[in-house]
Coordinates of N, CA and C in Angstrom, one line a residue:
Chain J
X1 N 0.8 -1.2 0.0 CA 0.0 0.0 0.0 C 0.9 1.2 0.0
X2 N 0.2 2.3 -0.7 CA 0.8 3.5 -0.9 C 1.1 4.1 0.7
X3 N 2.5 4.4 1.0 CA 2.3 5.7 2.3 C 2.9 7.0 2.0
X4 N 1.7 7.5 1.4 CA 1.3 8.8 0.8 C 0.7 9.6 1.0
X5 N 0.5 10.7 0.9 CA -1.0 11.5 1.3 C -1.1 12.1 0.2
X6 N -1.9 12.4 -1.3 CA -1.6 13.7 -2.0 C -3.4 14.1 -2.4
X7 N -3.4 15.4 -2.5 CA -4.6 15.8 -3.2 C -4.8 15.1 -4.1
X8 N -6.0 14.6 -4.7 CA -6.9 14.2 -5.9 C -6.4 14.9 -6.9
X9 N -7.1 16.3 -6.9 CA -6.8 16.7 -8.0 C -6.2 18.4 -7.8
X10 N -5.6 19.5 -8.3 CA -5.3 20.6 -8.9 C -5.4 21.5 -10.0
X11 N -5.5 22.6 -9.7 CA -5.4 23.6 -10.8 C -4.4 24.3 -10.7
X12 N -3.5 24.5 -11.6 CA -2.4 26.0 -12.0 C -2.6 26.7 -13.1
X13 N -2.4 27.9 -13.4 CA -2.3 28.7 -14.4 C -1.0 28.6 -15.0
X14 N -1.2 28.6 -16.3 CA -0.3 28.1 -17.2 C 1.0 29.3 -17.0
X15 N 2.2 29.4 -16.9 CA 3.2 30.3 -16.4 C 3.0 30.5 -15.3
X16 N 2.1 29.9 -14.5 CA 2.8 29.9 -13.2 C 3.4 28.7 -12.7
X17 N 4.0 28.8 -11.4 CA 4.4 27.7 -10.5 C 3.6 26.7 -10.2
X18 N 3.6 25.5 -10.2 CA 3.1 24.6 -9.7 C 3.2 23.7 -8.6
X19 N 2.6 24.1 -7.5 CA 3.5 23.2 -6.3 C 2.4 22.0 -5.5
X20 N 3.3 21.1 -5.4 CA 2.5 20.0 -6.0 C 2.8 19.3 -4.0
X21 N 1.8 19.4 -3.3 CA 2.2 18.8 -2.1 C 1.9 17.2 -1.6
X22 N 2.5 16.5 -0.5 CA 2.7 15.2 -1.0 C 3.3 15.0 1.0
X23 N 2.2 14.0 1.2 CA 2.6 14.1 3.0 C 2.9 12.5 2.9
X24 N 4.1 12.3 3.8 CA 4.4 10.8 4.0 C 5.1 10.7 5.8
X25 N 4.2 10.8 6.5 CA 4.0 11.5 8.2 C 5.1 9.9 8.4
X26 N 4.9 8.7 7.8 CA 5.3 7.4 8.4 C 7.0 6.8 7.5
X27 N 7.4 7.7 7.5 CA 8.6 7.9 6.4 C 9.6 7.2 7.5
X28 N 10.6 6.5 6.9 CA 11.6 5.6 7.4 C 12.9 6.3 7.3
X29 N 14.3 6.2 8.1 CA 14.8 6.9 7.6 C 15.8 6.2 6.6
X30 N 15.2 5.1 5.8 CA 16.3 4.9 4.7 C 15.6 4.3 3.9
X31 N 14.5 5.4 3.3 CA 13.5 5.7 2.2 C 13.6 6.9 1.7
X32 N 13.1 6.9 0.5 CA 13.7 8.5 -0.5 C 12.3 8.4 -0.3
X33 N 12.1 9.7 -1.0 CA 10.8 10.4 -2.1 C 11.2 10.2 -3.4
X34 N 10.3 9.9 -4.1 CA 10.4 9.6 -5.5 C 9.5 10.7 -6.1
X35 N 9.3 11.3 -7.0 CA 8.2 11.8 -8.2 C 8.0 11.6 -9.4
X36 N 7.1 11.0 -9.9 CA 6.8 10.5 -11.0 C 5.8 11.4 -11.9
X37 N 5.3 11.4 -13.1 CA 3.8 12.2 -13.6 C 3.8 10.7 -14.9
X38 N 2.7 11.3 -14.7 CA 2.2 9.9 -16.4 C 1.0 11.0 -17.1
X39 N 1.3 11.3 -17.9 CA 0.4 11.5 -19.4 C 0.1 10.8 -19.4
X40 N -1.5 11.1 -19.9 CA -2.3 10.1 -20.3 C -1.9 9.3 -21.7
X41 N -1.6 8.4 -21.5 CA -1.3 7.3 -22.4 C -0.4 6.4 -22.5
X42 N 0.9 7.7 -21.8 CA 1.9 6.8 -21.8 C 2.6 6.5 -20.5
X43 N 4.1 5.9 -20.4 CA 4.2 5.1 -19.2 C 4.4 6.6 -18.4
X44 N 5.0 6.1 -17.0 CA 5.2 6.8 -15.8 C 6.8 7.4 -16.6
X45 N 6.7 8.9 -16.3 CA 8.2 9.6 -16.5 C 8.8 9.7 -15.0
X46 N 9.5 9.5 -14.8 CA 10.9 10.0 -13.6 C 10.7 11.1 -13.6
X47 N 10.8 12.6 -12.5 CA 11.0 13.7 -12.1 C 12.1 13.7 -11.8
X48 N 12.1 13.1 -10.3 CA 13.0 13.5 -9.6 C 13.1 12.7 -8.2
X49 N 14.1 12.6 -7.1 CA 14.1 11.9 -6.1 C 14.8 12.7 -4.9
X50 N 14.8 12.1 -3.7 CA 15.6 13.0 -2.2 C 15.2 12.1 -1.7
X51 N 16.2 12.5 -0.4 CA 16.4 12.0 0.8 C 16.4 12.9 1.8
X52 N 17.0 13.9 1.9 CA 16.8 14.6 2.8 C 17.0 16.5 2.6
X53 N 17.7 16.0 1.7 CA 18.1 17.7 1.1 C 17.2 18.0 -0.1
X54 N 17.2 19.1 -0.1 CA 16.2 19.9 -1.5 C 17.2 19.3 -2.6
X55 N 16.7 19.4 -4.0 CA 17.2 18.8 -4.4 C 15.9 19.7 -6.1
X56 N 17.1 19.8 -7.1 CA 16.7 20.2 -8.2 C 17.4 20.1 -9.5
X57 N 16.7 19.3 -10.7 CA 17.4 19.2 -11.8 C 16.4 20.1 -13.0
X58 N 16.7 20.1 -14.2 CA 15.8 20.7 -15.0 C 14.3 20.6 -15.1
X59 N 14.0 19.5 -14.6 CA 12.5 19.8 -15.1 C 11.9 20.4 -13.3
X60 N 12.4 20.0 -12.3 CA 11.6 20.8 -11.1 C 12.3 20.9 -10.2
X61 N 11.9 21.1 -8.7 CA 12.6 21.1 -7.6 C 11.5 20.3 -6.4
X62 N 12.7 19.5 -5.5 CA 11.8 19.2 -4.6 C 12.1 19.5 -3.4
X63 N 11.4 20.0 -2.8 CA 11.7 20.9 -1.3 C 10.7 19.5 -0.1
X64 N 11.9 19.2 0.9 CA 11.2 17.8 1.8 C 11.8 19.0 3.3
X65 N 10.6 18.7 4.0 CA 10.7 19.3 5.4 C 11.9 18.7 5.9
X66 N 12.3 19.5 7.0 CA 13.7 19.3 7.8 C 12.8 17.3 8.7
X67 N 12.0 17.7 9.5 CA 11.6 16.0 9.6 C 11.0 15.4 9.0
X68 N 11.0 15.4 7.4 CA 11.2 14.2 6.2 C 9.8 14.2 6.2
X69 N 8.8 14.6 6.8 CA 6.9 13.8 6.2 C 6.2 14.7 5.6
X70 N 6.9 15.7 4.4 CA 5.8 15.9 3.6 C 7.2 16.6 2.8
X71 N 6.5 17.0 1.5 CA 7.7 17.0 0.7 C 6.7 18.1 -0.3
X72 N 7.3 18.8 -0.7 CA 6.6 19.8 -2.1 C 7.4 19.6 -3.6
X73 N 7.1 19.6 -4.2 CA 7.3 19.4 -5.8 C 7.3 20.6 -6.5
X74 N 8.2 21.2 -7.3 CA 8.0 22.6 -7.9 C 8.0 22.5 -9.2
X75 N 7.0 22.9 -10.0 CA 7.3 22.8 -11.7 C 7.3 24.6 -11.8
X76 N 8.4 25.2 -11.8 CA 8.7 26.3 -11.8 C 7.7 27.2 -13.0
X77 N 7.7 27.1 -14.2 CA 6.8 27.8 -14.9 C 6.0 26.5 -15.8
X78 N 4.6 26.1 -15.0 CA 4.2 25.3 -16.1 C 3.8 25.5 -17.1
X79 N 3.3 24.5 -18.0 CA 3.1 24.4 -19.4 C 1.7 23.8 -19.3
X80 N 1.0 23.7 -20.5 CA 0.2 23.0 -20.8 C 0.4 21.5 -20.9
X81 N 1.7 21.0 -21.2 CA 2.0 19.7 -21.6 C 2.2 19.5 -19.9
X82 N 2.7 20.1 -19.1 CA 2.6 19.6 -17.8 C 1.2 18.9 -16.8
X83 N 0.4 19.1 -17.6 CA -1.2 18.3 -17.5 C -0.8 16.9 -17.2
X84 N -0.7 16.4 -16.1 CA -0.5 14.7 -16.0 C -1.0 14.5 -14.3
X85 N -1.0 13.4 -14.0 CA -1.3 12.8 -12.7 C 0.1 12.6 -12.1
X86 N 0.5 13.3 -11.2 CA 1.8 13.1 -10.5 C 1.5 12.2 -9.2
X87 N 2.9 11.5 -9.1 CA 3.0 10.4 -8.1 C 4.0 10.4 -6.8
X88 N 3.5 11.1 -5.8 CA 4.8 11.1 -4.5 C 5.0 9.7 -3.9
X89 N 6.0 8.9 -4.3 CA 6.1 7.9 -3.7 C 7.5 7.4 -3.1
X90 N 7.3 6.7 -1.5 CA 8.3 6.3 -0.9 C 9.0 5.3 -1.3
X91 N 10.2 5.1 -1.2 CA 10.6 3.7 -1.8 C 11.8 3.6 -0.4
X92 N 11.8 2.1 -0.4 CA 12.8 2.1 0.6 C 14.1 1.4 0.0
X93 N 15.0 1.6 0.1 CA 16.5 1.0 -0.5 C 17.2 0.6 0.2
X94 N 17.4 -0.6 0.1 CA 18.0 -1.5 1.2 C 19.3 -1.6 0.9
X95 N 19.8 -0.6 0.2 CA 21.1 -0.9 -0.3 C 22.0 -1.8 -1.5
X96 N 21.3 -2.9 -1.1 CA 21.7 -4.3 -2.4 C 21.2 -4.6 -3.4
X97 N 19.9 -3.7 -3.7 CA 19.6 -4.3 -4.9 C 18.8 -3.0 -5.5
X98 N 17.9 -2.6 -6.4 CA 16.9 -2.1 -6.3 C 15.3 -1.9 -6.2
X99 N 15.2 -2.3 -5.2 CA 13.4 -2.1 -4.6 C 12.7 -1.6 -5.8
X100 N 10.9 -1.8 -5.7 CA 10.7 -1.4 -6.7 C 9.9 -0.3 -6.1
X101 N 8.6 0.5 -6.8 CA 7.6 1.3 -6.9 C 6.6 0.9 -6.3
X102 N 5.4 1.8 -5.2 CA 4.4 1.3 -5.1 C 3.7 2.6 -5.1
X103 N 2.8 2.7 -6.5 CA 1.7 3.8 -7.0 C 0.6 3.6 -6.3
X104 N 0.4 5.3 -5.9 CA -0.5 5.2 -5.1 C -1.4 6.1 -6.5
X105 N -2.7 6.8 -6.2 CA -3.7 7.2 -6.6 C -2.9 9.1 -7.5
X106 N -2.1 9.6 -6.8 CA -2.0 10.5 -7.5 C -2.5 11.8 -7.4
X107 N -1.9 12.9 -7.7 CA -2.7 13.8 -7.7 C -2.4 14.6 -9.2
X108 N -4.0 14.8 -9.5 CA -4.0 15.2 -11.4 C -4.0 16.6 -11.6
X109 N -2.5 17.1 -11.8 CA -2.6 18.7 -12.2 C -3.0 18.7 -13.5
X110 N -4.1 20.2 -13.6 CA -4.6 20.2 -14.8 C -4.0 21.8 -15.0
X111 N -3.2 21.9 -15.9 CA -2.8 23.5 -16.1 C -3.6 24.4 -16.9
X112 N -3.7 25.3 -16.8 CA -5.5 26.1 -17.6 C -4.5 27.3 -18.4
X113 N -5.0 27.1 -19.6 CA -4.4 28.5 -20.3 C -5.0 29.9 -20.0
Chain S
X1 N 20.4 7.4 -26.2 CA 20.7 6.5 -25.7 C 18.8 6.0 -25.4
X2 N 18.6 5.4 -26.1 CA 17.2 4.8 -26.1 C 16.9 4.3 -24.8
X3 N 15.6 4.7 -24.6 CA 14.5 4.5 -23.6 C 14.3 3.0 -23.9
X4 N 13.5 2.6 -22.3 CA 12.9 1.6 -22.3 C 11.9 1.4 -23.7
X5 N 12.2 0.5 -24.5 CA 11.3 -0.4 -25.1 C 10.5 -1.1 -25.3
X6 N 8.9 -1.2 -25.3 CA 8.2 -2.2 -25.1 C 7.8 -2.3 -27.0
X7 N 7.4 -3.3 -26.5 CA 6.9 -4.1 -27.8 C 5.5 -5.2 -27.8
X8 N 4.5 -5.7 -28.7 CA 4.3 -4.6 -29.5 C 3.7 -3.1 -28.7
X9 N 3.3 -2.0 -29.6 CA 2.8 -1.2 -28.5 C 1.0 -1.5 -28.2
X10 N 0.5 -2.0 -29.2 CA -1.2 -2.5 -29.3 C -1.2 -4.3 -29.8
X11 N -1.9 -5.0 -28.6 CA -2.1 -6.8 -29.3 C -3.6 -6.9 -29.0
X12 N -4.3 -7.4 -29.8 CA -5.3 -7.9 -29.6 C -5.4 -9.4 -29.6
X13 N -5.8 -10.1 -28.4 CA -6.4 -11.5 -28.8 C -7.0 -12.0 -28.0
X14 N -8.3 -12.8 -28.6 CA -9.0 -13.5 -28.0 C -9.3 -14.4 -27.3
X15 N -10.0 -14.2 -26.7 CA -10.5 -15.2 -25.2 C -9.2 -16.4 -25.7
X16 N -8.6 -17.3 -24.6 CA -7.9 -18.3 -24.9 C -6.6 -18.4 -25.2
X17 N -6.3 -17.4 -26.3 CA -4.9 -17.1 -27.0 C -3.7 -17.0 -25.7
X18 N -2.4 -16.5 -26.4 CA -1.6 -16.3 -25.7 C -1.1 -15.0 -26.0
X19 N -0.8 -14.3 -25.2 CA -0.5 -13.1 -25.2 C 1.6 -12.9 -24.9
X20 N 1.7 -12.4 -25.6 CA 3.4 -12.1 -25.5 C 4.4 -10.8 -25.2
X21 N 4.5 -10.2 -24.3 CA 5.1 -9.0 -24.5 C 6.5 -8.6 -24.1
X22 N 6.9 -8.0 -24.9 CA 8.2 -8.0 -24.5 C 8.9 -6.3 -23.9
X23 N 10.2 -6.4 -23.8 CA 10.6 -5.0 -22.9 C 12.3 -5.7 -23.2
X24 N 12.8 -4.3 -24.0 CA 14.3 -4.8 -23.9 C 14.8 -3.0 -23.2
X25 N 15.8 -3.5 -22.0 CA 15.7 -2.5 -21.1 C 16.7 -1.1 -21.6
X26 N 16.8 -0.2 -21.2 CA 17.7 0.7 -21.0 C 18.9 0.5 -21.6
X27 N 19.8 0.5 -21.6 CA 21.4 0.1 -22.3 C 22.2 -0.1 -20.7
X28 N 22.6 -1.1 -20.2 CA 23.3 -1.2 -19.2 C 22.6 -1.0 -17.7
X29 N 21.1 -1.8 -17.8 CA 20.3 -1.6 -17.0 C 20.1 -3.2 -17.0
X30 N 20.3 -3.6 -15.5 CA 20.2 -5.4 -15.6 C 19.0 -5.6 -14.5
X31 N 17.8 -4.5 -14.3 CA 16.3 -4.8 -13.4 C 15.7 -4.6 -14.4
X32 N 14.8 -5.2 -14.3 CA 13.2 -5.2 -15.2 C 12.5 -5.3 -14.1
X33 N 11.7 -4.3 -14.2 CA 10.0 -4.2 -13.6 C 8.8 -4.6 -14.0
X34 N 7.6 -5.2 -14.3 CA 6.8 -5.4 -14.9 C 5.5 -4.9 -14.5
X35 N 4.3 -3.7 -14.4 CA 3.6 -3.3 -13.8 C 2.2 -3.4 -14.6
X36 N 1.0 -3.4 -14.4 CA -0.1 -3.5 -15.0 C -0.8 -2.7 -14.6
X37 N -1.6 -1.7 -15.3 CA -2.6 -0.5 -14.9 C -3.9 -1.0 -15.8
X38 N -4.8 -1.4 -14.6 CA -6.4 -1.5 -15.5 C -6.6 0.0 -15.9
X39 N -8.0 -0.4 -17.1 CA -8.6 1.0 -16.9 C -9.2 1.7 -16.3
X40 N -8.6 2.8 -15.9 CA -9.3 3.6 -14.9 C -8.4 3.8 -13.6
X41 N -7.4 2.8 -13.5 CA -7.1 2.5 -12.2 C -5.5 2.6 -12.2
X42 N -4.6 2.5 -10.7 CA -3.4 3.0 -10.9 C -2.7 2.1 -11.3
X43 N -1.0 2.0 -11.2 CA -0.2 0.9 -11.9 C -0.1 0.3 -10.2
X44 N -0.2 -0.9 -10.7 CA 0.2 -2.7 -10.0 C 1.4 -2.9 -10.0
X45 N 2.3 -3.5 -9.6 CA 3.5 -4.0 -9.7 C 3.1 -5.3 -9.5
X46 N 3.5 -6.1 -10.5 CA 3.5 -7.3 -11.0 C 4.8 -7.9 -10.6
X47 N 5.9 -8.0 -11.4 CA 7.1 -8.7 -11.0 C 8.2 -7.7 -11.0
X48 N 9.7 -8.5 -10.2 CA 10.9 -7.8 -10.6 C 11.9 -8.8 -10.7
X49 N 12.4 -8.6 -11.9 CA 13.3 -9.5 -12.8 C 15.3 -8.6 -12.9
X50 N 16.1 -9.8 -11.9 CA 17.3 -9.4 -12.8 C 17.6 -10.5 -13.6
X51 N 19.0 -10.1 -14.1 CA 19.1 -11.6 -15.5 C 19.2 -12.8 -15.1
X52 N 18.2 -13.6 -15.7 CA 18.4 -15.0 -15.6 C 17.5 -15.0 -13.9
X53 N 17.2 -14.1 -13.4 CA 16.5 -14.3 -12.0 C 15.0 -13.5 -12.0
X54 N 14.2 -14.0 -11.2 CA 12.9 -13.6 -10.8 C 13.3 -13.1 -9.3
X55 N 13.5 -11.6 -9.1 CA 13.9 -11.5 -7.4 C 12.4 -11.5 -6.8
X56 N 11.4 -10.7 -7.5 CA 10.0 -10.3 -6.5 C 9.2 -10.9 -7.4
X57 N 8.2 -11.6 -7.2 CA 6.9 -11.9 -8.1 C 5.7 -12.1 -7.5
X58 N 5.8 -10.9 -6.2 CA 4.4 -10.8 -5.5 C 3.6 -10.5 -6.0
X59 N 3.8 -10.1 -7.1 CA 2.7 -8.8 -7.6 C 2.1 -10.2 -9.0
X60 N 2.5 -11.0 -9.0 CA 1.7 -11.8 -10.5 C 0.8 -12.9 -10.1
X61 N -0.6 -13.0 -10.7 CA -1.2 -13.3 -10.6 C -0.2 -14.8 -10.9
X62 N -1.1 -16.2 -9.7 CA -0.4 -17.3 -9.1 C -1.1 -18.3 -10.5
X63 N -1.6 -17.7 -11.5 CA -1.4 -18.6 -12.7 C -1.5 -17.7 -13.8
X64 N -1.3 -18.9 -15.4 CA -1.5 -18.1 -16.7 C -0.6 -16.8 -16.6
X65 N 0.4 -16.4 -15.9 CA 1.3 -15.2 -16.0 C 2.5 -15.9 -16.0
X66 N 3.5 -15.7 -16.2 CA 4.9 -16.1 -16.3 C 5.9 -14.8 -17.1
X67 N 6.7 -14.7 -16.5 CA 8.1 -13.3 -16.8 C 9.3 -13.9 -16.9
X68 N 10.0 -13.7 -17.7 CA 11.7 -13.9 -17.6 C 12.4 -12.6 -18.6
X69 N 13.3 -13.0 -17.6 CA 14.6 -12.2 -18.5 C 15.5 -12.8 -18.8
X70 N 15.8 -13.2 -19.9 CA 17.2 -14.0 -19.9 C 18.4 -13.3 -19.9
X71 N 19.5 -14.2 -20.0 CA 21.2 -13.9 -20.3 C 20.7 -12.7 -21.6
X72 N 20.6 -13.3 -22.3 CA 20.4 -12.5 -23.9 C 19.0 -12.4 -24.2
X73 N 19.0 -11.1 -24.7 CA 17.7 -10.8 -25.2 C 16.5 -10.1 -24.5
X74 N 15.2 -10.1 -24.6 CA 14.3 -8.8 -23.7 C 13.6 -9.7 -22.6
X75 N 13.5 -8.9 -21.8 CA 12.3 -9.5 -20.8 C 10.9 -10.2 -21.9
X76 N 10.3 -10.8 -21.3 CA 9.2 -11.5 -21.7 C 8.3 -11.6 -20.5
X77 N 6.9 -11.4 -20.5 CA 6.2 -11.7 -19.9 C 4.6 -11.8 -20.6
X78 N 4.7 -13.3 -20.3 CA 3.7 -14.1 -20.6 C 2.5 -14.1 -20.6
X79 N 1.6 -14.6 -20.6 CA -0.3 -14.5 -20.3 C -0.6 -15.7 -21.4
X80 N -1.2 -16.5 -20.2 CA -1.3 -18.3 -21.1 C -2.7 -17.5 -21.1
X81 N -3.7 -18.3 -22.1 CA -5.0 -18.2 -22.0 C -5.9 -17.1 -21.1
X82 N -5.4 -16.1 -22.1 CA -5.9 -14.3 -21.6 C -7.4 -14.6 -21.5
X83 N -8.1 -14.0 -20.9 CA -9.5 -13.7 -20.4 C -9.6 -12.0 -20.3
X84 N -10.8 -11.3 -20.6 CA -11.1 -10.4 -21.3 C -10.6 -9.3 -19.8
X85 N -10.7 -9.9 -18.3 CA -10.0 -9.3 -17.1 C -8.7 -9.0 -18.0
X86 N -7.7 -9.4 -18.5 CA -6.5 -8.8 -19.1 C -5.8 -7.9 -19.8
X87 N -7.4 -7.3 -20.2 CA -7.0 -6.3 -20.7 C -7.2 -5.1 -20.4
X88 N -5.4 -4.5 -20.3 CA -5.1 -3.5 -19.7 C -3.9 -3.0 -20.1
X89 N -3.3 -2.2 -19.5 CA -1.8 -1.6 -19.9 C -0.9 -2.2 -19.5
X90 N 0.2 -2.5 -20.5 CA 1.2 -3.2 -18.6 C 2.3 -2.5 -19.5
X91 N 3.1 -2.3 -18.6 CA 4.4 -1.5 -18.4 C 5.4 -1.9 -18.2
X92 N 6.5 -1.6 -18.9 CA 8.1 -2.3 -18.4 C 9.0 -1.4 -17.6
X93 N 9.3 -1.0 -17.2 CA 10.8 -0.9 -15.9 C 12.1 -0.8 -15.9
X94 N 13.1 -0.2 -16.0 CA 14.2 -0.9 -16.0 C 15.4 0.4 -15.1
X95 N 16.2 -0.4 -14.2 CA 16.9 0.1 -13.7 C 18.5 0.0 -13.7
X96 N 19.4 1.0 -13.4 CA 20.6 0.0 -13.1 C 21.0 -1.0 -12.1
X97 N 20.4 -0.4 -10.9 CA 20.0 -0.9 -9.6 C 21.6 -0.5 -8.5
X98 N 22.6 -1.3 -8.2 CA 23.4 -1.2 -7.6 C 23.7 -0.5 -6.3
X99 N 25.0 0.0 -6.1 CA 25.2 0.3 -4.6 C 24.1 1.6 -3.9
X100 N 24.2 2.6 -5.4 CA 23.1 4.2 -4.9 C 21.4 3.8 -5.6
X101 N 21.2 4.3 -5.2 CA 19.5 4.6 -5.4 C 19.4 4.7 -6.8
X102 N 18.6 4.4 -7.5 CA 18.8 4.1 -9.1 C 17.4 4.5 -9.3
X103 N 16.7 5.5 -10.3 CA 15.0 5.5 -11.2 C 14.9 4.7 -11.8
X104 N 14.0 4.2 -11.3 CA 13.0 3.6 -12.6 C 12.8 4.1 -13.8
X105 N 12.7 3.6 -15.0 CA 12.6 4.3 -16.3 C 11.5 3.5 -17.0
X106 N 10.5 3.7 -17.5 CA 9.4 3.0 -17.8 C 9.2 3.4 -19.7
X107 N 8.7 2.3 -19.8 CA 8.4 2.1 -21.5 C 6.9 2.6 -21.8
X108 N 6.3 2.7 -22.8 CA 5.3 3.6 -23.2 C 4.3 2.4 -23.1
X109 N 4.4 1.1 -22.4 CA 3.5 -0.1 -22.4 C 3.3 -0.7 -23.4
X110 N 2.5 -1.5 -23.6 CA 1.7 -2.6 -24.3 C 0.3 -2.3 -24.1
X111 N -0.7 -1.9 -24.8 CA -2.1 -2.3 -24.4 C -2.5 -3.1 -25.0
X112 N -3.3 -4.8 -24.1 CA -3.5 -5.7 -25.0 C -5.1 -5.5 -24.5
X113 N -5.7 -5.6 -25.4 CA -7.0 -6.0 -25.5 C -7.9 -7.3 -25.7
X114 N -8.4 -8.0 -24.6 CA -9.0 -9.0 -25.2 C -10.0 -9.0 -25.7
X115 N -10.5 -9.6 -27.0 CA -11.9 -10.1 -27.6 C -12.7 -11.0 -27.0

């Protein structure tokens, strides 16, 4: 089961920020945050991941509280193609191998022109 | 440096048939994931495959499914005598995995549809 908390669904205006919140109150401490989004149709795309520090590559940033249970997602100026169901998900890494995914429900930003 | 690959990307077949799908991973990626999204509904994790091994296959239905990866060549995952429940998305996975924390990278699926 997902241990996740995220809104259903969102609205952003198209050039603005999108900040995408994501609560995991039961977080371990040798589990990341993962982010995911899926357009409709096709597979799950990769964002971005942390552990404990902020953490930012080209497509967003993710900002996780100093005690690790909720985590924000930033799509700095979105787009219209940024319309997808994003996924905050814990994964735990046990070091030796790699663990997989467990998708929870999602929360569906819809960006409005 | 090519994405995950699934193959075909649409199968149709009817009640009974056998269904075949394949996933040749990432370039220098030795996990395969295998996940299934009904319609409407979120992605399942189905199995997790390194070469020549099945590490997780909590997630596969305990008949008519079967997954491998071999030495050489793509993941494969099976479906003996599909039933019209089968039809859905399923998704491939593939990681490097090792000592640091490694993404998942996912293929654009298979949707098979049963008749």
């Amino acid at each position: 089961d997902a241990k996740t908390t995220q809104p259903p669904s969102m609205d952003c205006a198209e050039g603005r920020a999108a900040n995408l919140p994501c609560n995991h109150s039961t977080i371990s401490g040798n589990e990341y945050v993962y982010w995911y989004r899926q357009i409709h149709s096709q597979g799950p795309q990769y964002i971005i991941h942390g552990l404990k520090n902020n953490e930012t590559n080209e497509m967003a940033s993710l900002i996780i509280t100093e005690d690790r249970k909720s985590s924000t997602l930033i799509l700095p100026h979105a787009t219209l193609r940024d319309t997808a169901v994003y996924y905050c998900i814990v994964r735990p890494y046990s070091g030796g191998g790699a663990d997989g995914l467990t998708f929870g429900k999602g929360t569906h930003l819809i960006i409005q022109p | 440096n090519a994405g995950v690959m699934q193959n075909p990307r649409h199968l149709v077949r009817r009640r009974g048939q056998e269904a075949r799908l394949r996933c040749s991973p990432m370039k220098g990626h030795s996990h395969v994931y295998w996940y299934r999204q009904l319609p409407e509904e979120g992605l399942k994790f189905m199995v997790y495959l390194q070469k020549e091994n099945i590490i997780d296959e909590s997630g596969m239905p305990k008949e008519r499914f079967s997954a491998e990866f071999p030495k050489e060549g793509p993941s494969i995952l099976r479906i003996q005598q599909v039933v019209r429940g089968d039809s859905a998305a399923y998704f491939c996975a593939s990681s490097l995995g090792g000592p640091r924390p490694s993404p998942l990278h996912f293929g654009n699926g298979t949707r098979l549809t049963v008749t």
